[in-house]
Structure formats: structure tokens, C-alpha cells
Tab-separated table of N, CA and C in Angstrom:
chain	number	residue	atom	x	y	z
H	297	SER	N	-5.139	-11.627	-5.006
H	297	SER	CA	-4.363	-11.399	-3.804
H	297	SER	C	-3.597	-12.641	-3.346
H	298	ARG	N	-3.580	-13.675	-4.150
H	298	ARG	CA	-2.838	-14.880	-3.722
H	298	ARG	C	-1.362	-14.636	-3.544
H	299	ASP	N	-0.797	-13.772	-4.354
H	299	ASP	CA	0.615	-13.436	-4.250
H	299	ASP	C	0.993	-12.806	-2.919
H	300	VAL	N	0.058	-12.133	-2.306
H	300	VAL	CA	0.327	-11.446	-1.033
H	300	VAL	C	-0.416	-12.036	0.177
H	301	GLN	N	-1.074	-13.150	-0.045
H	301	GLN	CA	-1.888	-13.728	0.989
H	301	GLN	C	-1.133	-13.959	2.320
H	302	GLU	N	0.069	-14.463	2.212
H	302	GLU	CA	0.866	-14.702	3.410
H	302	GLU	C	1.184	-13.408	4.156
H	303	GLN	N	1.454	-12.337	3.428
H	303	GLN	CA	1.742	-11.081	4.054
H	303	GLN	C	0.517	-10.458	4.734
H	304	LEU	N	-0.646	-10.893	4.262
H	304	LEU	CA	-1.920	-10.305	4.802
H	304	LEU	C	-2.505	-11.189	5.899
H	305	ALA	N	-1.810	-12.280	6.259
H	305	ALA	CA	-2.372	-13.227	7.221
H	305	ALA	C	-2.507	-12.653	8.621
H	306	SER	N	-1.704	-11.607	8.950
H	306	SER	CA	-1.778	-11.021	10.256
H	306	SER	C	-1.197	-9.605	10.207
H	307	GLY	N	-1.586	-8.831	11.230
H	307	GLY	CA	-0.987	-7.542	11.421
H	307	GLY	C	-1.510	-6.419	10.584
H	308	VAL	N	-2.627	-6.621	9.864
H	308	VAL	CA	-3.162	-5.579	8.998
H	308	VAL	C	-3.960	-4.602	9.851
H	309	GLN	N	-3.669	-3.295	9.713
H	309	GLN	CA	-4.375	-2.270	10.477
H	309	GLN	C	-5.436	-1.606	9.648
H	310	HIS	N	-5.094	-1.241	8.371
H	310	HIS	CA	-6.033	-0.538	7.519
H	310	HIS	C	-5.895	-1.005	6.067
H	311	ILE	N	-6.971	-0.929	5.320
H	311	ILE	CA	-6.921	-1.217	3.902
H	311	ILE	C	-7.507	-0.077	3.148
H	312	TYR	N	-6.818	0.378	2.090
H	312	TYR	CA	-7.278	1.500	1.244
H	312	TYR	C	-7.402	0.948	-0.197
H	313	SER	N	-8.178	1.676	-1.012
H	313	SER	CA	-8.418	1.153	-2.349
H	313	SER	C	-8.483	2.258	-3.399
H	314	THR	N	-8.152	1.862	-4.629
H	314	THR	CA	-8.421	2.674	-5.819
H	314	THR	C	-9.506	1.897	-6.611
H	315	ASP	N	-9.699	2.234	-7.825
H	315	ASP	CA	-10.708	1.519	-8.610
H	315	ASP	C	-10.369	0.026	-8.801
H	316	GLY	N	-9.076	-0.262	-8.900
H	316	GLY	CA	-8.727	-1.665	-9.185
H	316	GLY	C	-7.616	-2.268	-8.360
H	317	ALA	N	-7.293	-1.552	-7.230
H	317	ALA	CA	-6.178	-2.089	-6.393
H	317	ALA	C	-6.406	-1.793	-4.904
H	318	PHE	N	-5.644	-2.499	-4.084
H	318	PHE	CA	-5.698	-2.312	-2.642
H	318	PHE	C	-4.331	-2.084	-2.087
H	319	ALA	N	-4.307	-1.388	-0.954
H	319	ALA	CA	-3.044	-1.144	-0.213
H	319	ALA	C	-3.368	-1.370	1.261
H	320	ALA	N	-2.646	-2.299	1.904
H	320	ALA	CA	-2.824	-2.612	3.296
H	320	ALA	C	-1.639	-2.056	4.113
H	321	VAL	N	-1.975	-1.316	5.168
H	321	VAL	CA	-0.925	-0.873	6.099
H	321	VAL	C	-0.899	-1.823	7.280
H	322	LYS	N	0.256	-2.312	7.601
H	322	LYS	CA	0.441	-3.292	8.658
H	322	LYS	C	0.914	-2.628	9.945
H	323	ASN	N	0.856	-3.353	11.062
H	323	ASN	CA	1.251	-2.874	12.362
H	323	ASN	C	2.611	-2.193	12.382
H	324	ASP	N	3.527	-2.682	11.584
H	324	ASP	CA	4.927	-2.202	11.580
H	324	ASP	C	5.090	-1.027	10.629
H	325	GLY	N	4.015	-0.529	10.043
H	325	GLY	CA	4.087	0.560	9.134
H	325	GLY	C	4.468	0.233	7.711
H	326	SER	N	4.580	-1.056	7.430
H	326	SER	CA	4.838	-1.472	6.049
H	326	SER	C	3.558	-1.508	5.252
H	327	VAL	N	3.702	-1.516	3.935
H	327	VAL	CA	2.561	-1.539	3.026
H	327	VAL	C	2.592	-2.713	2.064
H	328	VAL	N	1.503	-3.381	1.895
H	328	VAL	CA	1.351	-4.476	0.930
H	328	VAL	C	0.299	-4.056	-0.073
H	329	THR	N	0.661	-4.172	-1.358
H	329	THR	CA	-0.302	-3.827	-2.393
H	329	THR	C	-0.648	-4.975	-3.317
H	330	TRP	N	-1.794	-4.952	-3.903
H	330	TRP	CA	-2.190	-5.987	-4.860
H	330	TRP	C	-3.320	-5.446	-5.721
H	331	GLY	N	-3.515	-6.061	-6.915
H	331	GLY	CA	-4.512	-5.624	-7.814
H	331	GLY	C	-3.925	-5.106	-9.113
H	332	ASP	N	-4.691	-4.353	-9.860
H	332	ASP	CA	-4.269	-3.866	-11.173
H	332	ASP	C	-3.092	-2.880	-11.000
H	333	GLY	N	-1.995	-3.191	-11.698
H	333	GLY	CA	-0.814	-2.358	-11.607
H	333	GLY	C	-1.013	-0.894	-12.060
H	334	ASP	N	-1.943	-0.733	-13.016
H	334	ASP	CA	-2.249	0.628	-13.489
H	334	ASP	C	-2.987	1.442	-12.463
H	335	ASP	N	-3.597	0.758	-11.493
H	335	ASP	CA	-4.389	1.428	-10.483
H	335	ASP	C	-3.671	1.437	-9.081
H	336	GLY	N	-2.359	1.173	-9.112
H	336	GLY	CA	-1.606	1.208	-7.865
H	336	GLY	C	-1.318	-0.117	-7.248
H	337	GLY	N	-1.732	-1.203	-7.891
H	337	GLY	CA	-1.490	-2.531	-7.353
H	337	GLY	C	-0.058	-2.989	-7.395
H	338	ASP	N	0.790	-2.305	-8.208
H	338	ASP	CA	2.171	-2.636	-8.343
H	338	ASP	C	2.992	-1.524	-7.689
H	339	SER	N	3.580	-1.736	-6.517
H	339	SER	CA	4.337	-0.748	-5.838
H	339	SER	C	5.831	-1.034	-5.832
H	340	ARG	N	6.273	-1.942	-6.712
H	340	ARG	CA	7.681	-2.355	-6.678
H	340	ARG	C	8.676	-1.208	-6.830
H	341	ASP	N	8.346	-0.209	-7.598
H	341	ASP	CA	9.253	0.926	-7.798
H	341	ASP	C	9.520	1.731	-6.496
H	342	VAL	N	8.603	1.630	-5.530
H	342	VAL	CA	8.743	2.427	-4.316
H	342	VAL	C	8.704	1.507	-3.088
H	343	GLN	N	8.808	0.167	-3.277
H	343	GLN	CA	8.616	-0.747	-2.158
H	343	GLN	C	9.576	-0.520	-1.018
H	344	GLU	N	10.835	-0.162	-1.363
H	344	GLU	CA	11.822	0.111	-0.300
H	344	GLU	C	11.358	1.262	0.632
H	345	GLN	N	10.675	2.210	0.074
H	345	GLN	CA	10.163	3.322	0.894
H	345	GLN	C	8.931	2.934	1.666
H	346	LEU	N	8.301	1.818	1.312
H	346	LEU	CA	7.054	1.379	1.933
H	346	LEU	C	7.285	0.205	2.930
H	347	ASP	N	8.556	-0.050	3.237
H	347	ASP	CA	8.854	-1.173	4.120
H	347	ASP	C	8.683	-0.834	5.583
H	348	GLY	N	8.318	0.406	5.892
H	348	GLY	CA	8.047	0.750	7.295
H	348	GLY	C	7.779	2.256	7.415
H	349	GLY	N	7.207	2.651	8.529
H	349	GLY	CA	6.989	4.049	8.790
H	349	GLY	C	5.828	4.735	8.172
H	350	VAL	N	4.971	3.956	7.555
H	350	VAL	CA	3.776	4.591	6.891
H	350	VAL	C	2.673	4.766	7.940
H	351	GLN	N	2.172	5.992	8.011
H	351	GLN	CA	1.092	6.333	8.971
H	351	GLN	C	-0.269	6.275	8.355
H	352	HIS	N	-0.383	6.733	7.113
H	352	HIS	CA	-1.691	6.842	6.470
H	352	HIS	C	-1.536	6.800	4.957
H	353	ILE	N	-2.580	6.356	4.304
H	353	ILE	CA	-2.583	6.328	2.861
H	353	ILE	C	-3.868	7.072	2.359
H	354	TYR	N	-3.653	7.894	1.313
H	354	TYR	CA	-4.722	8.537	0.611
H	354	TYR	C	-4.781	7.969	-0.806
H	355	SER	N	-5.979	7.919	-1.390
H	355	SER	CA	-6.091	7.337	-2.701
H	355	SER	C	-7.020	8.111	-3.597
H	356	THR	N	-6.728	8.034	-4.896
H	356	THR	CA	-7.618	8.513	-5.930
H	356	THR	C	-8.189	7.320	-6.692
H	357	ARG	N	-8.734	7.516	-7.829
H	357	ARG	CA	-9.287	6.394	-8.628
H	357	ARG	C	-8.153	5.439	-9.079
H	358	SER	N	-6.870	5.994	-9.222
H	358	SER	CA	-5.863	5.153	-9.783
H	358	SER	C	-4.505	5.298	-9.146
H	359	ALA	N	-4.394	5.981	-8.028
H	359	ALA	CA	-3.074	6.189	-7.422
H	359	ALA	C	-3.195	6.229	-5.887
H	360	PHE	N	-2.060	5.965	-5.229
H	360	PHE	CA	-1.995	6.044	-3.780
H	360	PHE	C	-0.924	7.071	-3.394
H	361	ALA	N	-1.090	7.642	-2.237
H	361	ALA	CA	-0.072	8.507	-1.618
H	361	ALA	C	0.024	8.099	-0.122
H	362	ALA	N	1.240	7.706	0.266
H	362	ALA	CA	1.470	7.268	1.642
H	362	ALA	C	2.198	8.385	2.415
H	363	VAL	N	1.672	8.728	3.578
H	363	VAL	CA	2.331	9.709	4.466
H	363	VAL	C	3.111	8.938	5.492
H	364	LYS	N	4.424	9.262	5.598
H	364	LYS	CA	5.288	8.526	6.536
H	364	LYS	C	5.497	9.263	7.828
H	365	ASN	N	6.022	8.611	8.820
H	365	ASN	CA	6.247	9.169	10.123
H	365	ASN	C	7.058	10.469	10.101
H	366	ASP	N	8.020	10.531	9.172
H	366	ASP	CA	8.876	11.704	9.082
H	366	ASP	C	8.265	12.839	8.298
H	367	GLY	N	7.014	12.694	7.837
H	367	GLY	CA	6.328	13.744	7.120
H	367	GLY	C	6.533	13.659	5.595
H	368	SER	N	7.316	12.678	5.128
H	368	SER	CA	7.511	12.527	3.659
H	368	SER	C	6.310	11.800	3.097
H	369	VAL	N	6.171	11.933	1.772
H	369	VAL	CA	5.074	11.318	1.050
H	369	VAL	C	5.612	10.458	-0.100
H	370	VAL	N	5.080	9.279	-0.196
H	370	VAL	CA	5.471	8.345	-1.258
H	370	VAL	C	4.218	8.098	-2.149
H	371	THR	N	4.367	8.246	-3.454
H	371	THR	CA	3.259	8.072	-4.360
H	371	THR	C	3.579	6.956	-5.367
H	372	TRP	N	2.492	6.285	-5.778
H	372	TRP	CA	2.595	5.275	-6.843
H	372	TRP	C	1.257	5.054	-7.461
H	373	GLY	N	1.253	4.517	-8.658
H	373	GLY	CA	-0.003	4.274	-9.372
H	373	GLY	C	-0.161	5.197	-10.539
């Protein structure tokens, strides 16, 4: 998590996990991910959609699904 340590220094509301990755939702609704890319630790492909408005995250063993304020869902992993 060294790559994201600065982003996790404040404002974290909730942390969710898969078998090998974590996703943190911050106060502003943005999401920070880290860990094994195959388990959802790499969210670069959807990062623009995770820059705000996320209300909740659901996870399986290897993937995440984020529910946004507008009712849309973003998945990765």
C-alpha cells in the first residue's frame, strides 16, 4: 500500500476487500485501491468513474462493484 499511502492518510470512511486487494471509499466519494491486480487492486481502467460519487462497494473473492450516487454501478477485478 506504499503507492497509495498518501491518499489513505485522511478521509477514509470504509474499506472493503477481496482475497488479495482492498478498496477504500473516502469522504468525497472517491475510491483508492491497492493489492493484487487480479483481485481488484488495479482500478486504472475505471479510475475516472471512481473519482467521486461512490456510496458503497460490494466485493466477491476477486472483484469489486461500486454503487454511485446516481444509481450506476462500476465494476473491476
